[in-house]
Coordinates of C-alpha atoms and ligand atoms in Angstrom, one line a residue:
M832 CA -20.6 -8.5 -13.5
I833 CA -17.6 -10.6 -12.9
I834 CA -15.2 -11.5 -15.8
T835 CA -14.3 -15.2 -15.9
H836 CA -13.1 -16.9 -19.0
D837 CA -15.5 -19.8 -18.6
G838 CA -18.5 -17.7 -17.7
P839 CA -21.8 -18.3 -19.6
K840 CA -22.5 -14.7 -20.3
V841 CA -20.8 -12.7 -23.1
I842 CA -19.9 -9.3 -21.6
F843 CA -18.0 -7.9 -24.6
E844 CA -18.2 -9.4 -28.1
V845 CA -14.4 -9.1 -28.3
G846 CA -11.8 -7.9 -25.7
V847 CA -9.9 -5.5 -27.9
V848 CA -11.4 -2.9 -30.3
D849 CA -9.3 -0.3 -32.1
H850 CA -6.3 -0.7 -29.8
T851 CA -8.5 -0.3 -26.7
C852 CA -8.7 -3.1 -24.2
L853 CA -12.2 -3.4 -22.8
R854 CA -11.1 -5.3 -19.8
C855 CA -8.3 -3.1 -18.4
G856 CA -8.9 0.1 -20.4
N857 CA -5.4 0.1 -21.9
K858 CA -5.1 2.4 -25.0
D859 CA -1.3 2.5 -25.3
K860 CA -0.5 1.1 -28.7
S861 CA 2.9 -0.1 -27.6
L862 CA 1.2 -2.4 -25.1
F863 CA -0.7 -4.4 -27.8
Y864 CA 0.7 -7.3 -29.8
E865 CA -0.5 -8.1 -33.3
Y866 CA 0.0 -11.2 -35.3
A867 CA -1.7 -13.1 -38.2
S868 CA -3.7 -16.1 -37.2
T869 CA -2.3 -19.4 -38.7
F870 CA -5.9 -20.5 -39.1
D871 CA -7.3 -17.9 -41.5
N872 CA -4.5 -15.3 -41.7
K873 CA -6.7 -12.8 -40.0
K874 CA -4.9 -10.2 -37.8
I875 CA -5.3 -10.7 -34.1
C876 CA -4.4 -8.1 -31.6
Y877 CA -4.1 -8.8 -27.9
C878 CA -3.5 -6.6 -24.8
M879 CA -0.2 -7.1 -23.1
S880 CA -1.1 -4.8 -20.2
C881 CA -3.5 -7.3 -18.6
I882 CA -2.1 -10.6 -20.1
I883 CA -1.3 -11.8 -16.6
M884 CA -5.1 -12.1 -16.0
G885 CA -5.6 -14.2 -19.2
R886 CA -5.8 -13.0 -22.7
S887 CA -8.0 -10.2 -23.9
D888 CA -7.9 -10.0 -27.7
S889 CA -9.7 -8.8 -30.9
S890 CA -11.1 -12.1 -31.8
N891 CA -12.6 -13.7 -28.7
P892 CA -15.4 -12.5 -26.4
I893 CA -14.9 -11.5 -22.8
R894 CA -17.1 -13.8 -20.8
G895 CA -18.4 -13.7 -17.3
I896 CA -21.2 -14.1 -14.7
N897 CA -23.7 -11.8 -13.2
S898 CA -23.1 -10.2 -9.8
E899 CA -25.0 -11.5 -6.9
R900 CA -25.8 -9.9 -3.5
E901 CA -26.6 -11.7 -0.3
K902 CA -27.1 -10.4 3.2
M903 CA -24.7 -11.8 5.8
M904 CA -24.5 -11.3 9.5
L905 CA -20.8 -11.0 10.3
N906 CA -19.3 -10.7 13.8
Y907 CA -15.8 -9.4 14.4
H908 CA -13.6 -9.4 17.4
L909 CA -11.0 -6.8 18.3
D910 CA -8.3 -7.3 21.0
F911 CA -8.6 -3.7 22.1
D912 CA -11.2 -0.9 22.2
L913 CA -11.2 1.8 19.6
N914 CA -10.4 5.2 21.1
D915 CA -12.9 8.1 20.7
I916 CA -11.2 9.4 17.5
Q917 CA -11.1 6.0 15.9
E918 CA -14.7 5.4 17.0
N919 CA -15.8 8.6 15.4
A920 CA -14.1 7.8 12.1
S921 CA -15.6 4.4 12.2
D922 CA -19.1 5.9 12.5
K923 CA -18.4 8.3 9.6
I924 CA -17.6 5.3 7.4
V925 CA -21.0 3.7 8.3
D926 CA -22.6 7.0 7.5
A927 CA -20.9 7.2 4.1
I928 CA -22.2 3.7 3.2
D929 CA -25.7 4.8 4.3
H930 CA -25.6 8.0 2.3
K931 CA -23.8 6.4 -0.6
H932 CA -20.9 8.8 -0.8
H933 CA -17.1 8.5 -0.8
L934 CA -14.9 9.4 2.1
L935 CA -11.2 10.2 2.5
L936 CA -9.6 9.0 5.7
Y937 CA -6.7 11.3 6.1
A938 CA -4.8 9.5 8.9
V939 CA -1.2 9.6 10.3
T940 CA 0.8 6.4 9.9
G941 CA 0.0 4.0 12.8
A942 CA -3.5 5.5 13.4
G943 CA -5.0 2.0 13.3
K944 CA -6.8 2.6 10.0
T945 CA -7.6 -1.0 9.2
E946 CA -9.6 -1.6 12.4
I947 CA -11.5 1.6 11.8
T948 CA -13.1 0.0 8.8
F949 CA -14.4 -3.1 10.6
K950 CA -17.8 -1.7 11.6
G951 CA -18.3 -0.5 8.1
I952 CA -17.5 -3.9 6.6
Q953 CA -19.9 -5.5 9.1
Y954 CA -22.6 -3.0 8.3
A955 CA -22.2 -3.3 4.5
R956 CA -22.3 -7.1 4.6
Q957 CA -25.4 -7.0 6.8
K958 CA -27.1 -4.9 4.1
G959 CA -26.1 -7.4 1.4
L960 CA -23.5 -5.1 -0.1
N961 CA -20.4 -6.5 -1.8
V962 CA -17.2 -5.4 -0.1
A963 CA -13.7 -5.1 -1.4
F964 CA -10.6 -4.1 0.6
V965 CA -7.9 -3.2 -1.9
S966 CA -4.4 -1.9 -1.9
P967 CA -1.8 -1.3 -4.7
R968 CA 0.7 -3.2 -2.6
I969 CA 0.8 -7.0 -2.4
D970 CA 2.5 -6.9 1.0
V971 CA -0.3 -4.7 2.4
V972 CA -2.9 -7.0 0.8
K973 CA -1.4 -10.0 2.6
E974 CA -1.1 -8.2 5.9
V975 CA -4.7 -6.8 5.8
Y976 CA -6.1 -10.3 4.8
L977 CA -4.5 -11.8 7.9
R978 CA -5.9 -9.1 10.1
L979 CA -9.4 -9.4 8.7
R980 CA -9.3 -13.1 8.9
D981 CA -8.3 -12.9 12.6
A982 CA -11.1 -10.4 13.3
F983 CA -13.9 -11.8 11.2
K984 CA -13.5 -15.4 12.3
D985 CA -16.6 -16.8 10.6
A986 CA -16.4 -14.9 7.4
Q987 CA -15.3 -16.4 4.1
I988 CA -12.9 -13.8 2.6
D989 CA -11.7 -14.0 -1.0
L990 CA -8.0 -13.3 -1.4
L991 CA -6.7 -12.2 -4.8
Y992 CA -3.3 -11.0 -6.0
S993 CA -0.9 -12.0 -8.7
G994 CA -0.7 -15.8 -8.7
V995 CA -3.1 -16.3 -5.8
K996 CA -6.9 -16.8 -6.3
N997 CA -8.9 -18.0 -3.3
V998 CA -12.5 -17.3 -4.1
Y999 CA -15.6 -18.1 -2.2
S1000 CA -18.4 -15.8 -3.4
H1001 CA -16.9 -12.4 -4.6
M1002 CA -18.9 -10.7 -1.8
F1003 CA -16.0 -10.0 0.6
T1004 CA -12.8 -9.6 -1.2
V1005 CA -9.2 -8.6 -0.3
C1006 CA -7.1 -7.9 -3.4
T1007 CA -4.7 -5.8 -5.2
V1008 CA -6.1 -2.9 -7.3
H1009 CA -5.1 -4.8 -10.5
Q1010 CA -7.5 -7.6 -9.6
L1011 CA -10.5 -5.3 -9.8
M1012 CA -10.1 -5.4 -13.6
N1013 CA -12.3 -8.5 -13.5
Y1014 CA -15.3 -6.7 -11.9
I1015 CA -17.8 -4.4 -13.4
E1016 CA -20.2 -2.4 -11.2
H1017 CA -19.8 -5.2 -8.7
Y1018 CA -18.6 -3.8 -5.4
D1019 CA -20.8 -1.4 -3.3
F1020 CA -18.2 -0.7 -0.6
I1021 CA -14.6 -0.4 -1.6
I1022 CA -11.8 0.5 0.9
I1023 CA -8.5 1.5 -0.8
D1024 CA -5.7 1.3 1.7
E1025 CA -2.4 3.1 1.0
V1026 CA -4.0 4.9 -1.9
D1027 CA -0.9 7.0 -2.4
A1028 CA 1.3 3.9 -3.0
F1029 CA 3.0 2.9 -6.2
P1030 CA 1.7 2.3 -8.8
L1031 CA -1.6 3.9 -8.2
P1032 CA -0.6 7.6 -8.5
D1033 CA 1.4 6.9 -11.6
E1034 CA -1.2 4.8 -13.5
P1035 CA -4.4 6.8 -14.0
L1036 CA -5.8 3.6 -15.6
L1037 CA -5.9 1.9 -12.2
M1038 CA -8.2 4.6 -10.8
S1039 CA -10.6 4.0 -13.6
V1040 CA -10.4 0.3 -13.0
I1041 CA -11.6 1.0 -9.4
L1042 CA -14.4 3.2 -10.5
R1043 CA -15.6 0.7 -13.0
A1044 CA -15.6 -2.1 -10.4
A1045 CA -17.7 0.1 -8.2
S1046 CA -21.5 -0.1 -8.4
K1047 CA -23.5 3.0 -9.1
N1048 CA -24.3 3.8 -5.5
A1049 CA -21.0 2.6 -4.1
S1050 CA -19.0 4.3 -1.4
I1051 CA -15.3 4.3 -1.8
I1052 CA -13.1 5.0 1.2
L1053 CA -9.6 6.3 0.4
M1054 CA -7.1 5.9 3.2
T1055 CA -3.8 7.8 3.1
A1056 CA -1.4 9.9 5.1
T1057 CA -0.7 12.1 2.1
P1058 CA -3.8 13.0 0.1
T1059 CA -3.5 14.5 -3.3
R1060 CA -5.7 17.0 -5.0
D1061 CA -7.2 14.3 -7.2
M1062 CA -8.3 12.3 -4.1
I1063 CA -9.9 15.3 -2.4
E1064 CA -11.7 16.0 -5.7
L1065 CA -13.0 12.5 -5.9
V1066 CA -14.6 12.5 -2.4
G1067 CA -15.4 16.2 -2.0
K1068 CA -14.0 18.5 0.7
E1069 CA -16.9 17.9 3.0
N1070 CA -16.1 14.2 3.1
I1071 CA -12.7 14.2 4.7
V1072 CA -12.1 12.6 8.1
T1073 CA -8.7 13.5 9.7
I1074 CA -6.9 11.5 12.3
S1075 CA -3.8 13.4 13.4
R1076 CA -2.9 11.2 16.3
R1077 CA -1.6 7.6 16.5
Y1078 CA -3.8 5.0 18.2
H1079 CA -1.5 5.0 21.2
G1080 CA -1.8 8.8 21.6
H1081 CA 1.9 9.7 21.4
D1082 CA 3.4 12.3 19.1
L1083 CA 5.0 11.3 15.8
T1084 CA 8.8 11.5 15.8
I1085 CA 10.2 14.5 14.1
P1086 CA 13.0 13.6 11.8
K1087 CA 16.4 15.2 12.2
N1088 CA 18.1 16.2 9.0
I1089 CA 21.9 15.8 8.8
Y1090 CA 24.2 16.9 6.0
Q1091 CA 26.1 14.0 4.4
D1092 CA 26.7 13.2 0.8
I1093 CA 26.5 9.5 1.2
E1094 CA 27.0 8.6 -2.5
K1095 CA 30.5 10.3 -2.5
Y1096 CA 31.6 7.9 0.3
I1097 CA 30.2 4.9 -1.5
K1098 CA 32.1 5.7 -4.6
K1099 CA 35.3 6.0 -2.7
K1100 CA 34.4 2.8 -0.8
R1101 CA 34.9 4.7 2.5
A1102 CA 32.7 4.5 5.6
P1103 CA 30.4 7.5 5.9
H1104 CA 31.4 8.7 9.4
K1105 CA 28.1 10.3 10.4
L1106 CA 26.2 7.2 9.4
I1107 CA 28.7 5.1 11.4
S1108 CA 28.2 7.2 14.5
L1109 CA 24.4 6.9 14.2
L1110 CA 24.6 3.1 13.8
D1111 CA 27.1 2.8 16.7
G1112 CA 24.7 4.6 18.9
I1113 CA 21.7 2.6 17.8
T1114 CA 23.4 -0.8 18.3
A1115 CA 24.9 0.3 21.7
R1116 CA 21.4 1.1 22.9
D1117 CA 20.3 -2.4 21.8
R1118 CA 17.9 -0.9 19.2
K1119 CA 17.5 -1.9 15.5
A1120 CA 17.9 0.2 12.4
L1121 CA 16.2 0.2 9.1
V1122 CA 18.5 2.1 6.7
F1123 CA 16.7 3.2 3.5
V1124 CA 18.5 3.8 0.2
P1125 CA 16.9 5.3 -3.0
E1126 CA 18.1 2.6 -5.4
I1127 CA 19.0 -1.1 -5.4
K1128 CA 22.5 -0.5 -6.8
M1129 CA 23.6 1.3 -3.6
L1130 CA 22.8 -1.8 -1.5
E1131 CA 25.7 -4.1 -2.3
P1132 CA 28.6 -1.5 -2.1
L1133 CA 27.1 -0.1 1.1
K1134 CA 26.7 -3.5 2.6
S1135 CA 30.3 -4.5 1.9
I1136 CA 31.5 -1.2 3.6
L1137 CA 29.3 -1.6 6.7
Q1138 CA 29.7 -5.4 7.1
K1139 CA 33.3 -4.9 8.2
R1140 CA 32.0 -3.1 11.3
Y1141 CA 28.6 -4.7 11.9
S1142 CA 28.2 -8.5 11.5
R1143 CA 24.5 -8.6 12.2
L1144 CA 23.6 -6.7 9.1
E1145 CA 21.5 -7.7 6.0
S1146 CA 20.0 -6.0 2.9
V1147 CA 16.7 -6.5 1.1
Y1148 CA 15.0 -5.3 -2.1
S1149 CA 11.8 -6.1 -3.9
G1150 CA 13.2 -9.0 -6.1
D1151 CA 15.1 -10.5 -3.2
P1152 CA 13.9 -14.2 -2.9
E1153 CA 15.0 -14.2 0.8
R1154 CA 13.2 -11.0 1.6
M1155 CA 10.7 -12.5 4.0
E1156 CA 13.3 -14.6 5.8
K1157 CA 15.5 -11.5 6.3
V1158 CA 12.6 -9.5 7.7
Q1159 CA 11.9 -12.3 10.1
L1160 CA 15.6 -12.4 11.2
M1161 CA 15.2 -8.8 12.2
R1162 CA 12.0 -9.6 14.2
D1163 CA 13.8 -12.5 15.9
N1164 CA 16.7 -10.2 16.9
Q1165 CA 19.2 -12.1 14.7
V1166 CA 19.8 -9.0 12.6
D1167 CA 20.3 -5.4 14.0
I1168 CA 20.6 -3.4 10.8
L1169 CA 18.6 -3.9 7.7
L1170 CA 19.5 -2.0 4.5
T1171 CA 16.5 -1.6 2.3
T1172 CA 14.9 0.0 -0.7
T1173 CA 11.4 1.5 -0.4
I1174 CA 10.0 -2.0 -0.4
L1175 CA 9.9 -1.8 3.4
E1176 CA 8.4 1.7 3.5
R1177 CA 5.0 0.2 4.4
G1178 CA 3.5 -2.7 6.1
V1179 CA 6.3 -3.6 8.4
T1180 CA 6.5 -3.2 12.2
F1181 CA 9.5 -3.8 14.4
L1182 CA 10.0 -3.1 18.1
N1183 CA 12.7 -0.7 19.3
L1184 CA 13.3 0.6 15.8
D1185 CA 15.2 3.7 14.5
V1186 CA 15.2 4.7 10.9
I1187 CA 17.9 6.3 8.8
V1188 CA 17.2 7.6 5.3
L1189 CA 20.3 7.9 3.1
S1190 CA 20.3 10.4 0.2
A1191 CA 17.0 11.6 1.6
E1192 CA 16.9 14.3 -1.1
R1193 CA 16.0 11.6 -3.6
F1194 CA 12.8 10.5 -1.9
D1195 CA 9.5 12.3 -2.3
F1196 CA 7.2 13.6 0.4
A1197 CA 4.8 10.7 0.4
Q1198 CA 7.6 8.2 0.6
L1199 CA 9.3 10.0 3.5
I1200 CA 6.1 10.2 5.4
Q1201 CA 5.6 6.5 5.1
I1202 CA 9.2 5.8 6.0
C1203 CA 8.9 7.9 9.1
G1204 CA 5.8 6.0 9.9
R1205 CA 7.8 2.9 10.6
V1206 CA 9.1 4.0 14.0
G1207 CA 7.1 4.2 17.2
R1208 CA 4.3 2.0 16.1
K1209 CA 4.2 -0.2 19.2
I1210 CA 2.9 0.8 22.6
G1211 CA 6.1 -0.6 24.2
D1212 CA 8.2 1.8 22.1
P1213 CA 6.0 4.6 20.9
I1214 CA 8.7 7.2 19.9
G1215 CA 12.0 6.0 18.2
N1216 CA 14.4 8.1 16.2
I1217 CA 14.5 9.2 12.5
W1218 CA 17.5 10.7 10.7
F1219 CA 17.6 12.0 7.2
L1220 CA 21.1 12.1 5.7
S1221 CA 21.0 14.3 2.7
S1222 CA 23.2 16.5 0.5
E1223 CA 20.5 19.1 0.2
K1224 CA 17.3 20.1 1.9
T1225 CA 14.6 19.4 -0.7
Y1226 CA 10.8 20.3 -0.7
G1227 CA 10.1 16.7 0.2
I1228 CA 12.3 16.8 3.4
K1229 CA 11.0 20.2 4.5
E1230 CA 7.4 19.3 3.8
T1231 CA 7.7 16.0 5.7
I1232 CA 9.1 17.8 8.8
R1233 CA 6.5 20.5 8.6
R1234 CA 3.6 18.1 8.2
I1235 CA 4.7 15.9 11.1
K1236 CA 4.9 18.9 13.3
A1237 CA 1.5 20.0 12.2
F1238 CA 0.0 16.5 12.9
N1239 CA 1.5 16.7 16.4
K1240 CA -0.2 20.0 17.0
G1241 CA -3.4 18.6 15.6
Q1242 CA -3.3 21.2 12.8
A1243 CA -2.9 18.9 9.8
K1244 CA -5.6 20.7 7.7
L1245 CA -5.6 20.2 3.9
Ligands
LIG187 ZN1 -6.0 -5.2 -21.2

């Protein structure tokens, strides 16, 4: 079923019962708002957790329409051939659809995961199964949508994320995980890209949203470079496909850890000399740098210190209205150094890129793996450099280096 406020069918008599929202599953009392109706003074309680999708409350029904399924022959086009490892993973996905089980695609960053799913999507639509490609991150959703649209030229693909609703048929959807709240047992093949990304691991509710949107015989494909125990449990140990090599075949870059307490320098408004010598080297070699910081408030003071030395430098964060323009300036070679929060840990690709992580001790393992994944993604520059500047060598730092070395040896067993 599909929840739509003007649907003919009553799915739930009311949206909220005893501080439980039947649409999003929220049970947190602090996320409900209660007031007395001006009409009959009756108490009405509504859910604030999913208010962005329209109101779910204790007085009105949740309406919707029945799910439909339709076979569709879809062709897709790829500019390159999948290599043997990708081809094998792609067949495993088709097999999972056929045998109605879940699958974990445990793949290094830059493995070409999206393209690996194309055959599965084609196969599922041919069988009349409803397909959803979802991610917790809006940036990833937009990027995946463009790639699917380029590849599946004749397909009508729904695109849904906060504020955007382009719907054709609900049969082939690209959306954020949140948008699945409006679907009940509807999708038969669900691909979750970047399943380790915020906010999915922190909000167990979202996983239950995915499971409810899935039909009884659905296969769910989890794609990640850092699987958790919960993910392995969901798919079963026998249903893990590992890709430990990037699509271009080169090793992943091993990060170098350098001791530097960057925050001490920022406090004293002094230039951190080890960072400066790295940036001098990068700009002298005509390369670009993404410099990651763990929190927004470090951006401005750092920018004002570094701007004295580097004029082609910018900073971005998630709420920055000029975020897209600044990323484009970097692509267009107008900017050499981009200071950023974790907002650019996924979904961006630049040529000739090196990465520096400041206060690396404050990032966790999954974040560091993603950040390292930014370098060496292009065939023309498959290696790149990564430096962690940290004041202590944490588990996250050690595990990132250990895991990358293991991937390079083809030994990234879970
Ligand atoms: Zn809700």
